[in-house]
PDB file of C-alpha atoms in Angstrom:
ATOM      1  CA  MET A   1     -30.547  38.616  16.407  1.00 62.00           C
ATOM      2  CA  LYS A   2     -26.948  39.177  17.434  1.00 79.00           C
ATOM      3  CA  THR A   3     -25.132  42.297  16.341  1.00 93.00           C
ATOM      4  CA  LYS A   4     -23.117  41.799  13.186  1.00 96.00           C
ATOM      5  CA  GLY A   5     -19.352  41.999  13.332  1.00 97.00           C
ATOM      6  CA  ALA A   6     -16.764  43.749  11.188  1.00 98.00           C
ATOM      7  CA  ILE A   7     -16.727  41.259   8.294  1.00 98.00           C
ATOM      8  CA  SER A   8     -20.521  41.230   7.964  1.00 98.00           C
ATOM      9  CA  ASN A   9     -20.696  45.013   8.124  1.00 98.00           C
ATOM     10  CA  PHE A  10     -17.963  45.298   5.518  1.00 98.00           C
ATOM     11  CA  ILE A  11     -19.736  43.133   2.949  1.00 98.00           C
ATOM     12  CA  GLU A  12     -23.068  44.847   3.621  1.00 97.00           C
ATOM     13  CA  ASN A  13     -21.473  48.265   3.068  1.00 98.00           C
ATOM     14  CA  TYR A  14     -19.259  47.472   0.080  1.00 98.00           C
ATOM     15  CA  TYR A  15     -20.670  44.391  -1.679  1.00 98.00           C
ATOM     16  CA  LEU A  16     -23.436  46.239  -3.478  1.00 98.00           C
ATOM     17  CA  HIS A  17     -23.537  45.016  -7.077  1.00 98.00           C
ATOM     18  CA  PHE A  18     -23.151  42.005  -9.355  1.00 96.00           C
ATOM     19  CA  ASN A  19     -21.645  38.870  -7.750  1.00 96.00           C
ATOM     20  CA  ALA A  20     -20.817  40.827  -4.615  1.00 97.00           C
ATOM     21  CA  ALA A  21     -24.465  41.762  -4.126  1.00 98.00           C
ATOM     22  CA  ALA A  22     -25.551  38.191  -4.902  1.00 97.00           C
ATOM     23  CA  LEU A  23     -23.266  37.021  -2.083  1.00 98.00           C
ATOM     24  CA  VAL A  24     -24.955  39.326   0.430  1.00 98.00           C
ATOM     25  CA  ASP A  25     -28.450  38.452  -0.798  1.00 98.00           C
ATOM     26  CA  ALA A  26     -27.696  34.736  -0.552  1.00 98.00           C
ATOM     27  CA  ALA A  27     -26.268  35.090   2.957  1.00 98.00           C
ATOM     28  CA  LYS A  28     -29.333  37.008   4.108  1.00 98.00           C
ATOM     29  CA  GLY A  29     -31.589  34.446   2.447  1.00 98.00           C
ATOM     30  CA  TYR A  30     -29.780  31.630   4.260  1.00 98.00           C
ATOM     31  CA  GLU A  31     -30.221  33.479   7.544  1.00 98.00           C
ATOM     32  CA  GLU A  32     -33.931  33.996   6.861  1.00 98.00           C
ATOM     33  CA  GLN A  33     -34.373  30.278   6.241  1.00 98.00           C
ATOM     34  CA  LEU A  34     -32.843  29.458   9.624  1.00 98.00           C
ATOM     35  CA  ALA A  35     -34.946  32.141  11.349  1.00 98.00           C
ATOM     36  CA  LYS A  36     -38.180  30.544  10.146  1.00 97.00           C
ATOM     37  CA  GLY A  37     -37.104  27.101  11.321  1.00 98.00           C
ATOM     38  CA  SER A  38     -35.985  25.626   7.997  1.00 98.00           C
ATOM     39  CA  LYS A  39     -33.212  23.062   7.892  1.00 98.00           C
ATOM     40  CA  MET A  40     -30.241  23.543   5.558  1.00 98.00           C
ATOM     41  CA  LEU A  41     -28.205  21.178   3.414  1.00 98.00           C
ATOM     42  CA  VAL A  42     -24.698  22.264   2.427  1.00 98.00           C
ATOM     43  CA  SER A  43     -22.962  20.460  -0.420  1.00 98.00           C
ATOM     44  CA  LEU A  44     -19.187  20.474  -0.795  1.00 97.00           C
ATOM     45  CA  ALA A  45     -17.516  19.791  -4.129  1.00 95.00           C
ATOM     46  CA  GLY A  46     -14.047  20.644  -5.341  1.00 90.00           C
ATOM     47  CA  ALA A  47     -11.128  20.654  -2.925  1.00 93.00           C
ATOM     48  CA  MET A  48     -12.797  22.674  -0.185  1.00 96.00           C
ATOM     49  CA  SER A  49     -11.319  20.587   2.637  1.00 97.00           C
ATOM     50  CA  THR A  50      -7.803  21.009   1.264  1.00 95.00           C
ATOM     51  CA  ALA A  51      -8.614  24.731   1.009  1.00 96.00           C
ATOM     52  CA  GLU A  52      -9.101  24.498   4.809  1.00 97.00           C
ATOM     53  CA  LEU A  53     -12.750  25.524   4.779  1.00 98.00           C
ATOM     54  CA  GLY A  54     -12.980  23.638   8.064  1.00 98.00           C
ATOM     55  CA  LYS A  55     -11.479  26.624   9.872  1.00 98.00           C
ATOM     56  CA  ILE A  56     -14.878  28.341   9.578  1.00 98.00           C
ATOM     57  CA  PHE A  57     -17.246  25.563   8.482  1.00 98.00           C
ATOM     58  CA  ALA A  58     -16.636  23.633  11.719  1.00 98.00           C
ATOM     59  CA  GLU A  59     -18.111  26.533  13.673  1.00 98.00           C
ATOM     60  CA  VAL A  60     -21.121  26.654  11.319  1.00 98.00           C
ATOM     61  CA  ILE A  61     -21.681  23.009  12.253  1.00 98.00           C
ATOM     62  CA  ARG A  62     -21.217  23.632  15.974  1.00 98.00           C
ATOM     63  CA  GLN A  63     -23.746  26.463  15.877  1.00 98.00           C
ATOM     64  CA  ASP A  64     -26.366  24.274  14.133  1.00 98.00           C
ATOM     65  CA  LYS A  65     -26.494  26.399  10.991  1.00 98.00           C
ATOM     66  CA  VAL A  66     -26.236  23.313   8.787  1.00 98.00           C
ATOM     67  CA  HIS A  67     -28.278  20.165   9.365  1.00 98.00           C
ATOM     68  CA  ILE A  68     -27.029  17.757   6.705  1.00 98.00           C
ATOM     69  CA  ILE A  69     -23.989  17.727   4.427  1.00 98.00           C
ATOM     70  CA  SER A  70     -23.481  16.245   0.977  1.00 98.00           C
ATOM     71  CA  CYS A  71     -19.846  15.971  -0.032  1.00 98.00           C
ATOM     72  CA  THR A  72     -17.470  14.125  -2.290  1.00 97.00           C
ATOM     73  CA  GLY A  73     -15.312  11.334  -0.920  1.00 97.00           C
ATOM     74  CA  ALA A  74     -12.314  13.603  -1.379  1.00 96.00           C
ATOM     75  CA  ASN A  75     -13.729  16.277   0.946  1.00 97.00           C
ATOM     76  CA  LEU A  76     -14.675  13.597   3.470  1.00 97.00           C
ATOM     77  CA  GLU A  77     -11.103  12.333   3.750  1.00 97.00           C
ATOM     78  CA  GLU A  78      -9.070  15.449   2.989  1.00 97.00           C
ATOM     79  CA  ASP A  79     -10.288  17.288   6.076  1.00 98.00           C
ATOM     80  CA  ILE A  80      -8.916  14.407   8.164  1.00 97.00           C
ATOM     81  CA  MET A  81      -5.702  14.332   6.124  1.00 96.00           C
ATOM     82  CA  ASN A  82      -5.149  18.004   6.888  1.00 97.00           C
ATOM     83  CA  LEU A  83      -5.799  17.258  10.550  1.00 97.00           C
ATOM     84  CA  VAL A  84      -3.078  14.625  10.811  1.00 96.00           C
ATOM     85  CA  ALA A  85      -0.502  15.767   8.247  1.00 96.00           C
ATOM     86  CA  HIS A  86      -0.782  19.547   7.963  1.00 96.00           C
ATOM     87  CA  SER A  87       2.919  20.284   8.433  1.00 96.00           C
ATOM     88  CA  HIS A  88       3.837  17.922   5.598  1.00 96.00           C
ATOM     89  CA  TYR A  89       1.713  19.694   2.990  1.00 96.00           C
ATOM     90  CA  LYS A  90       3.696  21.625   0.409  1.00 96.00           C
ATOM     91  CA  ARG A  91       2.416  24.802  -1.212  1.00 95.00           C
ATOM     92  CA  VAL A  92       3.459  25.479  -4.804  1.00 96.00           C
ATOM     93  CA  PRO A  93       2.454  29.091  -5.548  1.00 95.00           C
ATOM     94  CA  ASN A  94       4.122  28.932  -9.001  1.00 96.00           C
ATOM     95  CA  TYR A  95       2.109  25.867 -10.034  1.00 97.00           C
ATOM     96  CA  ARG A  96       1.224  27.438 -13.386  1.00 96.00           C
ATOM     97  CA  ASP A  97       4.897  27.306 -14.367  1.00 97.00           C
ATOM     98  CA  LEU A  98       5.489  23.627 -13.577  1.00 97.00           C
ATOM     99  CA  THR A  99       6.822  21.428 -16.380  1.00 98.00           C
ATOM    100  CA  PRO A 100       5.883  17.751 -16.818  1.00 97.00           C
ATOM    101  CA  GLN A 101       9.244  16.908 -15.239  1.00 98.00           C
ATOM    102  CA  ASP A 102       8.443  19.106 -12.230  1.00 97.00           C
ATOM    103  CA  GLU A 103       5.150  17.256 -11.848  1.00 97.00           C
ATOM    104  CA  TRP A 104       6.928  13.902 -12.057  1.00 97.00           C
ATOM    105  CA  ASP A 105       9.395  15.028  -9.394  1.00 97.00           C
ATOM    106  CA  LEU A 106       6.471  15.819  -7.063  1.00 97.00           C
ATOM    107  CA  LEU A 107       5.045  12.347  -7.679  1.00 96.00           C
ATOM    108  CA  GLU A 108       8.358  10.719  -6.812  1.00 96.00           C
ATOM    109  CA  LYS A 109       8.401  12.683  -3.565  1.00 95.00           C
ATOM    110  CA  GLY A 110       4.927  11.370  -2.710  1.00 94.00           C
ATOM    111  CA  LEU A 111       3.302  14.763  -3.188  1.00 96.00           C
ATOM    112  CA  ASN A 112      -0.080  14.740  -4.939  1.00 94.00           C
ATOM    113  CA  ARG A 113      -0.888  18.232  -6.244  1.00 96.00           C
ATOM    114  CA  VAL A 114      -4.236  19.996  -5.955  1.00 95.00           C
ATOM    115  CA  THR A 115      -3.686  23.318  -7.743  1.00 96.00           C
ATOM    116  CA  ASP A 116      -1.174  25.106  -5.479  1.00 97.00           C
ATOM    117  CA  THR A 117      -1.188  22.594  -2.628  1.00 97.00           C
ATOM    118  CA  CYS A 118       0.428  19.154  -2.492  1.00 96.00           C
ATOM    119  CA  ILE A 119      -1.006  16.454  -0.227  1.00 95.00           C
ATOM    120  CA  PRO A 120       1.720  14.222   1.272  1.00 94.00           C
ATOM    121  CA  GLU A 121       0.848  10.616   0.443  1.00 89.00           C
ATOM    122  CA  GLU A 122       2.788   8.853   3.183  1.00 89.00           C
ATOM    123  CA  GLU A 123       1.802  11.108   6.074  1.00 91.00           C
ATOM    124  CA  ALA A 124      -1.799  11.675   4.952  1.00 89.00           C
ATOM    125  CA  PHE A 125      -3.151   8.679   3.013  1.00 87.00           C
ATOM    126  CA  ARG A 126      -1.136   5.914   4.628  1.00 86.00           C
ATOM    127  CA  ARG A 127      -1.459   7.266   8.178  1.00 88.00           C
ATOM    128  CA  ILE A 128      -5.241   7.085   7.888  1.00 94.00           C
ATOM    129  CA  GLN A 129      -5.196   3.806   5.963  1.00 94.00           C
ATOM    130  CA  GLU A 130      -3.508   1.916   8.789  1.00 91.00           C
ATOM    131  CA  HIS A 131      -6.375   2.674  11.169  1.00 96.00           C
ATOM    132  CA  ILE A 132      -9.397   2.758   8.849  1.00 97.00           C
ATOM    133  CA  VAL A 133      -8.629  -0.690   7.429  1.00 97.00           C
ATOM    134  CA  LYS A 134      -8.761  -2.142  10.942  1.00 97.00           C
ATOM    135  CA  ILE A 135     -12.180  -0.526  11.471  1.00 98.00           C
ATOM    136  CA  TRP A 136     -13.412  -1.957   8.147  1.00 98.00           C
ATOM    137  CA  LYS A 137     -12.166  -5.429   9.008  1.00 98.00           C
ATOM    138  CA  ASP A 138     -13.588  -5.340  12.533  1.00 98.00           C
ATOM    139  CA  ALA A 139     -16.995  -4.402  11.114  1.00 98.00           C
ATOM    140  CA  GLU A 140     -16.857  -7.250   8.624  1.00 98.00           C
ATOM    141  CA  ALA A 141     -15.838  -9.731  11.319  1.00 98.00           C
ATOM    142  CA  ASN A 142     -18.928  -8.676  13.275  1.00 98.00           C
ATOM    143  CA  GLY A 143     -21.168  -9.016  10.237  1.00 98.00           C
ATOM    144  CA  GLU A 144     -21.736  -5.232  10.116  1.00 98.00           C
ATOM    145  CA  SER A 145     -21.737  -2.717   7.292  1.00 98.00           C
ATOM    146  CA  TYR A 146     -21.823   1.065   7.398  1.00 98.00           C
ATOM    147  CA  LEU A 147     -21.874   4.101   5.158  1.00 98.00           C
ATOM    148  CA  PRO A 148     -18.473   5.645   4.290  1.00 98.00           C
ATOM    149  CA  HIS A 149     -18.869   8.657   6.580  1.00 98.00           C
ATOM    150  CA  GLU A 150     -19.921   6.430   9.484  1.00 98.00           C
ATOM    151  CA  TYR A 151     -16.581   4.641   9.283  1.00 98.00           C
ATOM    152  CA  MET A 152     -14.827   8.020   9.289  1.00 98.00           C
ATOM    153  CA  TYR A 153     -16.823   9.065  12.348  1.00 98.00           C
ATOM    154  CA  LYS A 154     -15.739   5.871  14.112  1.00 98.00           C
ATOM    155  CA  LEU A 155     -12.137   6.636  13.186  1.00 98.00           C
ATOM    156  CA  LEU A 156     -12.258  10.178  14.570  1.00 98.00           C
ATOM    157  CA  LEU A 157     -14.190   9.378  17.732  1.00 98.00           C
ATOM    158  CA  SER A 158     -12.002   6.356  18.573  1.00 97.00           C
ATOM    159  CA  GLY A 159      -9.117   8.702  19.376  1.00 96.00           C
ATOM    160  CA  VAL A 160      -6.516   6.618  17.511  1.00 96.00           C
ATOM    161  CA  LEU A 161      -5.465   9.617  15.426  1.00 96.00           C
ATOM    162  CA  GLU A 162      -4.966  12.033  18.321  1.00 96.00           C
ATOM    163  CA  GLU A 163      -1.210  11.500  18.475  1.00 95.00           C
ATOM    164  CA  TYR A 164      -0.955  12.774  14.904  1.00 95.00           C
ATOM    165  CA  TYR A 165      -3.019  15.975  15.211  1.00 96.00           C
ATOM    166  CA  GLU A 166      -1.189  18.904  13.633  1.00 96.00           C
ATOM    167  CA  ILE A 167      -3.929  21.543  13.701  1.00 97.00           C
ATOM    168  CA  ASP A 168      -6.357  22.671  16.368  1.00 98.00           C
ATOM    169  CA  ILE A 169      -9.159  20.110  16.421  1.00 98.00           C
ATOM    170  CA  LYS A 170     -11.726  22.940  16.374  1.00 98.00           C
ATOM    171  CA  ASN A 171     -10.685  23.615  12.765  1.00 98.00           C
ATOM    172  CA  SER A 172     -11.711  20.166  11.532  1.00 98.00           C
ATOM    173  CA  TRP A 173     -15.244  20.213  10.126  1.00 98.00           C
ATOM    174  CA  MET A 174     -15.336  16.410  10.051  1.00 98.00           C
ATOM    175  CA  TYR A 175     -14.578  16.218  13.761  1.00 98.00           C
ATOM    176  CA  ALA A 176     -17.278  18.807  14.494  1.00 98.00           C
ATOM    177  CA  ALA A 177     -19.705  16.752  12.393  1.00 98.00           C
ATOM    178  CA  ALA A 178     -18.677  13.503  14.099  1.00 98.00           C
ATOM    179  CA  GLU A 179     -19.271  14.990  17.536  1.00 98.00           C
ATOM    180  CA  LYS A 180     -22.830  15.900  16.514  1.00 98.00           C
ATOM    181  CA  ASN A 181     -23.322  12.715  14.479  1.00 98.00           C
ATOM    182  CA  LEU A 182     -24.423  15.084  11.724  1.00 98.00           C
ATOM    183  CA  PRO A 183     -26.073  13.335   8.768  1.00 98.00           C
ATOM    184  CA  ILE A 184     -23.785  13.160   5.736  1.00 98.00           C
ATOM    185  CA  VAL A 185     -24.453  11.997   2.200  1.00 98.00           C
ATOM    186  CA  CYS A 186     -21.315  11.044   0.264  1.00 98.00           C
ATOM    187  CA  PRO A 187     -22.296   9.916  -3.243  1.00 97.00           C
ATOM    188  CA  GLY A 188     -19.649   8.374  -5.473  1.00 96.00           C
ATOM    189  CA  TRP A 189     -17.390   7.714  -2.486  1.00 97.00           C
ATOM    190  CA  GLU A 190     -15.600   5.038  -4.525  1.00 96.00           C
ATOM    191  CA  ASP A 191     -14.012   7.883  -6.493  1.00 93.00           C
ATOM    192  CA  SER A 192     -11.717   8.869  -3.626  1.00 95.00           C
ATOM    193  CA  THR A 193      -8.417   7.700  -2.219  1.00 94.00           C
ATOM    194  CA  MET A 194     -10.048   5.751   0.620  1.00 96.00           C
ATOM    195  CA  GLY A 195     -12.593   4.373  -1.842  1.00 97.00           C
ATOM    196  CA  ASN A 196      -9.769   3.156  -4.074  1.00 96.00           C
ATOM    197  CA  ILE A 197      -8.006   1.624  -1.070  1.00 96.00           C
ATOM    198  CA  PHE A 198     -11.194  -0.171  -0.005  1.00 98.00           C
ATOM    199  CA  ALA A 199     -11.622  -1.507  -3.558  1.00 98.00           C
ATOM    200  CA  SER A 200      -8.036  -2.797  -3.502  1.00 97.00           C
ATOM    201  CA  TYR A 201      -8.786  -4.844  -0.381  1.00 98.00           C
ATOM    202  CA  VAL A 202     -11.874  -6.270  -2.082  1.00 98.00           C
ATOM    203  CA  LEU A 203      -9.766  -7.215  -5.102  1.00 98.00           C
ATOM    204  CA  LYS A 204      -7.239  -8.910  -2.808  1.00 98.00           C
ATOM    205  CA  GLY A 205     -10.027 -10.864  -1.131  1.00 98.00           C
ATOM    206  CA  GLU A 206      -9.396  -9.259   2.266  1.00 98.00           C
ATOM    207  CA  LEU A 207     -12.742  -7.440   2.456  1.00 98.00           C
ATOM    208  CA  LYS A 208     -16.207  -7.934   1.008  1.00 98.00           C
ATOM    209  CA  ALA A 209     -17.776  -5.152  -1.019  1.00 98.00           C
ATOM    210  CA  SER A 210     -20.929  -5.500   1.107  1.00 98.00           C
ATOM    211  CA  THR A 211     -19.037  -4.257   4.173  1.00 98.00           C
ATOM    212  CA  MET A 212     -19.377  -0.774   2.691  1.00 98.00           C
ATOM    213  CA  LYS A 213     -22.850   0.590   2.055  1.00 98.00           C
ATOM    214  CA  THR A 214     -23.291   2.354  -1.268  1.00 95.00           C
ATOM    215  CA  GLY A 215     -24.969   5.278  -2.977  1.00 96.00           C
ATOM    216  CA  ILE A 216     -28.355   3.570  -3.085  1.00 97.00           C
ATOM    217  CA  GLU A 217     -28.339   3.350   0.713  1.00 98.00           C
ATOM    218  CA  TYR A 218     -27.349   7.017   0.801  1.00 98.00           C
ATOM    219  CA  MET A 219     -30.286   7.964  -1.428  1.00 98.00           C
ATOM    220  CA  THR A 220     -32.817   5.952   0.577  1.00 98.00           C
ATOM    221  CA  PHE A 221     -31.424   7.415   3.809  1.00 98.00           C
ATOM    222  CA  LEU A 222     -31.704  10.919   2.346  1.00 98.00           C
ATOM    223  CA  ALA A 223     -35.275  10.258   1.226  1.00 98.00           C
ATOM    224  CA  ASP A 224     -36.283   9.333   4.766  1.00 98.00           C
ATOM    225  CA  TRP A 225     -34.360  12.255   6.253  1.00 98.00           C
ATOM    226  CA  TYR A 226     -35.947  14.742   3.846  1.00 98.00           C
ATOM    227  CA  THR A 227     -39.424  13.395   4.524  1.00 98.00           C
ATOM    228  CA  ASN A 228     -38.937  13.628   8.285  1.00 98.00           C
ATOM    229  CA  ASN A 229     -37.367  17.110   8.328  1.00 98.00           C
ATOM    230  CA  SER A 230     -39.223  19.135   5.699  1.00 98.00           C
ATOM    231  CA  GLU A 231     -42.075  20.458   7.838  1.00 97.00           C
ATOM    232  CA  ASN A 232     -40.647  23.999   7.793  1.00 98.00           C
ATOM    233  CA  GLY A 233     -38.694  23.610   4.574  1.00 98.00           C
ATOM    234  CA  ILE A 234     -35.168  22.488   3.720  1.00 98.00           C
ATOM    235  CA  GLY A 235     -32.734  24.797   1.957  1.00 98.00           C
ATOM    236  CA  PHE A 236     -29.897  23.852  -0.374  1.00 98.00           C
ATOM    237  CA  PHE A 237     -26.567  25.702  -0.256  1.00 98.00           C
ATOM    238  CA  GLN A 238     -24.309  24.318  -2.969  1.00 97.00           C
ATOM    239  CA  ILE A 239     -20.569  24.955  -3.065  1.00 96.00           C
ATOM    240  CA  GLY A 240     -19.290  24.036  -6.517  1.00 91.00           C
ATOM    241  CA  GLY A 241     -20.994  21.562  -8.826  1.00 88.00           C
ATOM    242  CA  GLY A 242     -20.692  17.881  -9.552  1.00 90.00           C
ATOM    243  CA  ILE A 243     -22.129  14.873  -7.785  1.00 95.00           C
ATOM    244  CA  ALA A 244     -22.097  16.455  -4.310  1.00 96.00           C
ATOM    245  CA  GLY A 245     -24.861  18.779  -5.502  1.00 95.00           C
ATOM    246  CA  ASP A 246     -26.509  16.760  -8.264  1.00 94.00           C
ATOM    247  CA  PHE A 247     -27.140  13.668  -6.115  1.00 97.00           C
ATOM    248  CA  PRO A 248     -28.996  15.141  -3.130  1.00 97.00           C
ATOM    249  CA  ILE A 249     -31.077  17.703  -5.025  1.00 97.00           C
ATOM    250  CA  CYS A 250     -32.687  14.818  -6.944  1.00 96.00           C
ATOM    251  CA  VAL A 251     -34.310  13.425  -3.801  1.00 98.00           C
ATOM    252  CA  VAL A 252     -37.289  15.777  -4.238  1.00 97.00           C
ATOM    253  CA  PRO A 253     -38.328  14.700  -7.766  1.00 97.00           C
ATOM    254  CA  MET A 254     -37.671  11.083  -6.775  1.00 97.00           C
ATOM    255  CA  LEU A 255     -40.084  11.348  -3.853  1.00 98.00           C
ATOM    256  CA  TYR A 256     -42.633  13.382  -5.811  1.00 96.00           C
ATOM    257  CA  GLN A 257     -42.527  11.554  -9.139  1.00 96.00           C
ATOM    258  CA  ASP A 258     -41.156   8.047  -8.555  1.00 97.00           C
ATOM    259  CA  MET A 259     -42.638   7.489  -5.106  1.00 96.00           C
ATOM    260  CA  GLU A 260     -45.748   9.470  -6.056  1.00 97.00           C
ATOM    261  CA  ARG A 261     -45.648  11.385  -2.777  1.00 97.00           C
ATOM    262  CA  THR A 262     -47.172  14.498  -4.268  1.00 96.00           C
ATOM    263  CA  ASP A 263     -47.222  16.282  -0.903  1.00 96.00           C
ATOM    264  CA  THR A 264     -43.399  16.397  -0.893  1.00 97.00           C
ATOM    265  CA  PRO A 265     -42.310  20.049  -0.623  1.00 97.00           C
ATOM    266  CA  PHE A 266     -39.741  21.499  -3.002  1.00 97.00           C
ATOM    267  CA  TRP A 267     -36.423  22.756  -1.681  1.00 98.00           C
ATOM    268  CA  SER A 268     -37.263  25.996   0.146  1.00 98.00           C
ATOM    269  CA  TYR A 269     -34.055  27.907  -0.737  1.00 98.00           C
ATOM    270  CA  PHE A 270     -31.334  27.403  -3.300  1.00 97.00           C
ATOM    271  CA  CYS A 271     -27.931  28.989  -3.675  1.00 97.00           C
ATOM    272  CA  GLN A 272     -24.962  27.846  -5.700  1.00 95.00           C
ATOM    273  CA  ILE A 273     -21.436  29.215  -5.737  1.00 95.00           C
ATOM    274  CA  SER A 274     -20.070  28.250  -9.129  1.00 88.00           C
ATOM    275  CA  ASP A 275     -17.537  29.216 -11.761  1.00 81.00           C
ATOM    276  CA  SER A 276     -19.104  26.901 -14.337  1.00 75.00           C
ATOM    277  CA  THR A 277     -21.075  28.123 -17.344  1.00 72.00           C
ATOM    278  CA  THR A 278     -24.084  26.834 -19.265  1.00 69.00           C
ATOM    279  CA  SER A 279     -22.575  27.208 -22.721  1.00 65.00           C
ATOM    280  CA  TYR A 280     -21.528  23.546 -23.018  1.00 71.00           C
ATOM    281  CA  GLY A 281     -24.647  21.986 -21.543  1.00 71.00           C
ATOM    282  CA  SER A 282     -23.134  22.048 -18.057  1.00 72.00           C
ATOM    283  CA  TYR A 283     -25.606  21.145 -15.330  1.00 70.00           C
ATOM    284  CA  SER A 284     -23.218  22.546 -12.722  1.00 71.00           C
ATOM    285  CA  GLY A 285     -23.449  25.925 -14.433  1.00 71.00           C
ATOM    286  CA  ALA A 286     -27.183  25.854 -15.095  1.00 76.00           C
ATOM    287  CA  VAL A 287     -29.163  28.789 -13.754  1.00 82.00           C
ATOM    288  CA  PRO A 288     -31.440  27.817 -10.845  1.00 89.00           C
ATOM    289  CA  ASN A 289     -34.620  28.224 -12.923  1.00 88.00           C
ATOM    290  CA  GLU A 290     -33.667  25.161 -14.966  1.00 89.00           C
ATOM    291  CA  LYS A 291     -34.218  23.126 -11.812  1.00 92.00           C
ATOM    292  CA  ILE A 292     -37.895  24.114 -11.851  1.00 92.00           C
ATOM    293  CA  THR A 293     -38.326  22.020 -15.002  1.00 93.00           C
ATOM    294  CA  TRP A 294     -36.919  18.978 -13.177  1.00 91.00           C
ATOM    295  CA  GLY A 295     -39.255  19.290 -10.209  1.00 93.00           C
ATOM    296  CA  LYS A 296     -36.549  20.313  -7.741  1.00 93.00           C
ATOM    297  CA  LEU A 297     -37.360  23.976  -7.082  1.00 94.00           C
ATOM    298  CA  ASP A 298     -40.687  25.769  -6.916  1.00 94.00           C
ATOM    299  CA  ILE A 299     -41.521  28.936  -8.852  1.00 95.00           C
ATOM    300  CA  ASN A 300     -41.298  30.905  -5.602  1.00 95.00           C
ATOM    301  CA  THR A 301     -38.198  29.239  -4.120  1.00 95.00           C
ATOM    302  CA  PRO A 302     -35.611  31.954  -3.278  1.00 95.00           C
ATOM    303  CA  LYS A 303     -32.809  31.356  -5.787  1.00 96.00           C
ATOM    304  CA  PHE A 304     -29.274  32.719  -5.839  1.00 96.00           C
ATOM    305  CA  ILE A 305     -26.224  32.027  -7.951  1.00 94.00           C
ATOM    306  CA  ILE A 306     -22.842  33.530  -7.150  1.00 95.00           C
ATOM    307  CA  GLU A 307     -20.475  33.135 -10.085  1.00 93.00           C
ATOM    308  CA  SER A 308     -17.150  33.315  -8.340  1.00 94.00           C
ATOM    309  CA  ASP A 309     -14.410  31.385  -6.552  1.00 94.00           C
ATOM    310  CA  ALA A 310     -15.923  29.304  -3.740  1.00 95.00           C
ATOM    311  CA  THR A 311     -12.741  29.559  -1.657  1.00 96.00           C
ATOM    312  CA  ILE A 312     -13.353  33.324  -1.512  1.00 97.00           C
ATOM    313  CA  VAL A 313     -17.142  33.360  -1.304  1.00 97.00           C
ATOM    314  CA  ALA A 314     -18.035  30.508   1.067  1.00 98.00           C
ATOM    315  CA  PRO A 315     -16.005  31.826   4.038  1.00 98.00           C
ATOM    316  CA  LEU A 316     -17.653  35.244   3.667  1.00 98.00           C
ATOM    317  CA  VAL A 317     -21.170  33.780   3.625  1.00 98.00           C
ATOM    318  CA  PHE A 318     -20.366  31.639   6.655  1.00 98.00           C
ATOM    319  CA  ALA A 319     -18.828  34.642   8.422  1.00 98.00           C
ATOM    320  CA  TYR A 320     -22.118  36.496   7.885  1.00 98.00           C
ATOM    321  CA  LEU A 321     -24.090  33.615   9.369  1.00 98.00           C
ATOM    322  CA  LEU A 322     -21.765  33.595  12.380  1.00 98.00           C
ATOM    323  CA  ASN A 323     -22.145  37.374  12.852  1.00 98.00           C
ATOM    324  CA  MET A 324     -18.423  37.859  12.388  1.00 98.00           C
TER     325      MET A 324
END
């Protein structure tokens, strides 16, 4: 094993209790999974791409420390938006003080706010739209259909966006994933800007809905992938909650219970970074043991929950994996 760097040594020396200790334990558990030949799924919810997680997550991908990704449609597209429109983003550090009129003024300027960061509609959404719509239409003309992330891979690898790059390409996790043709599951993609745009073309009669594969195809793909890659176990590292985590973790009980493949192994590791709580019946905030009752985790599955801000925690865990 490579010698650990300054960041890893710092968290080992000073992150000794409570959520800090859980972070270190989870990072070491992740590393142990990789050492024994297990594959790892990472799920991305929230606005992690807009938080520029790609600056470190891309290297995790390049070093084969993640083998499949589940993400929301927003994370799928927002990494590419940051790639082509970074200089047009506007940070609003005083976002807590904004009035409704301030918010309206941002809308009129074409700035869509995500907490303290505004995504520029014209430079981000529309710049991608021009090229992705052509790829959709070309596929339809050829009688082809693909999954949402496959279209995004085609977009990135075609090179048509290169003239717009505003950050170092090595900091784009989507580009790193495209280069490796890394498997991605993107449930609920329709609930994203590109999903809405695709739906608008269907409504206008310019595209057929069947040109875009859906969540059922994602689930059946994931079922086959899990079956073919679980010999040494598959871990689950969940950033945030929501559909990005809920959708893929269900593949195990589906295979075991609905397909009656009772030799299907449970997830071999589970960690979630979450700021949700269980007090309102939140599944996103449920402790990992609840997943045992749903046939997702085994009694002996290593389980970790880090109740903290994922934008702080995830980069530290990834830094540990990269020996930084």
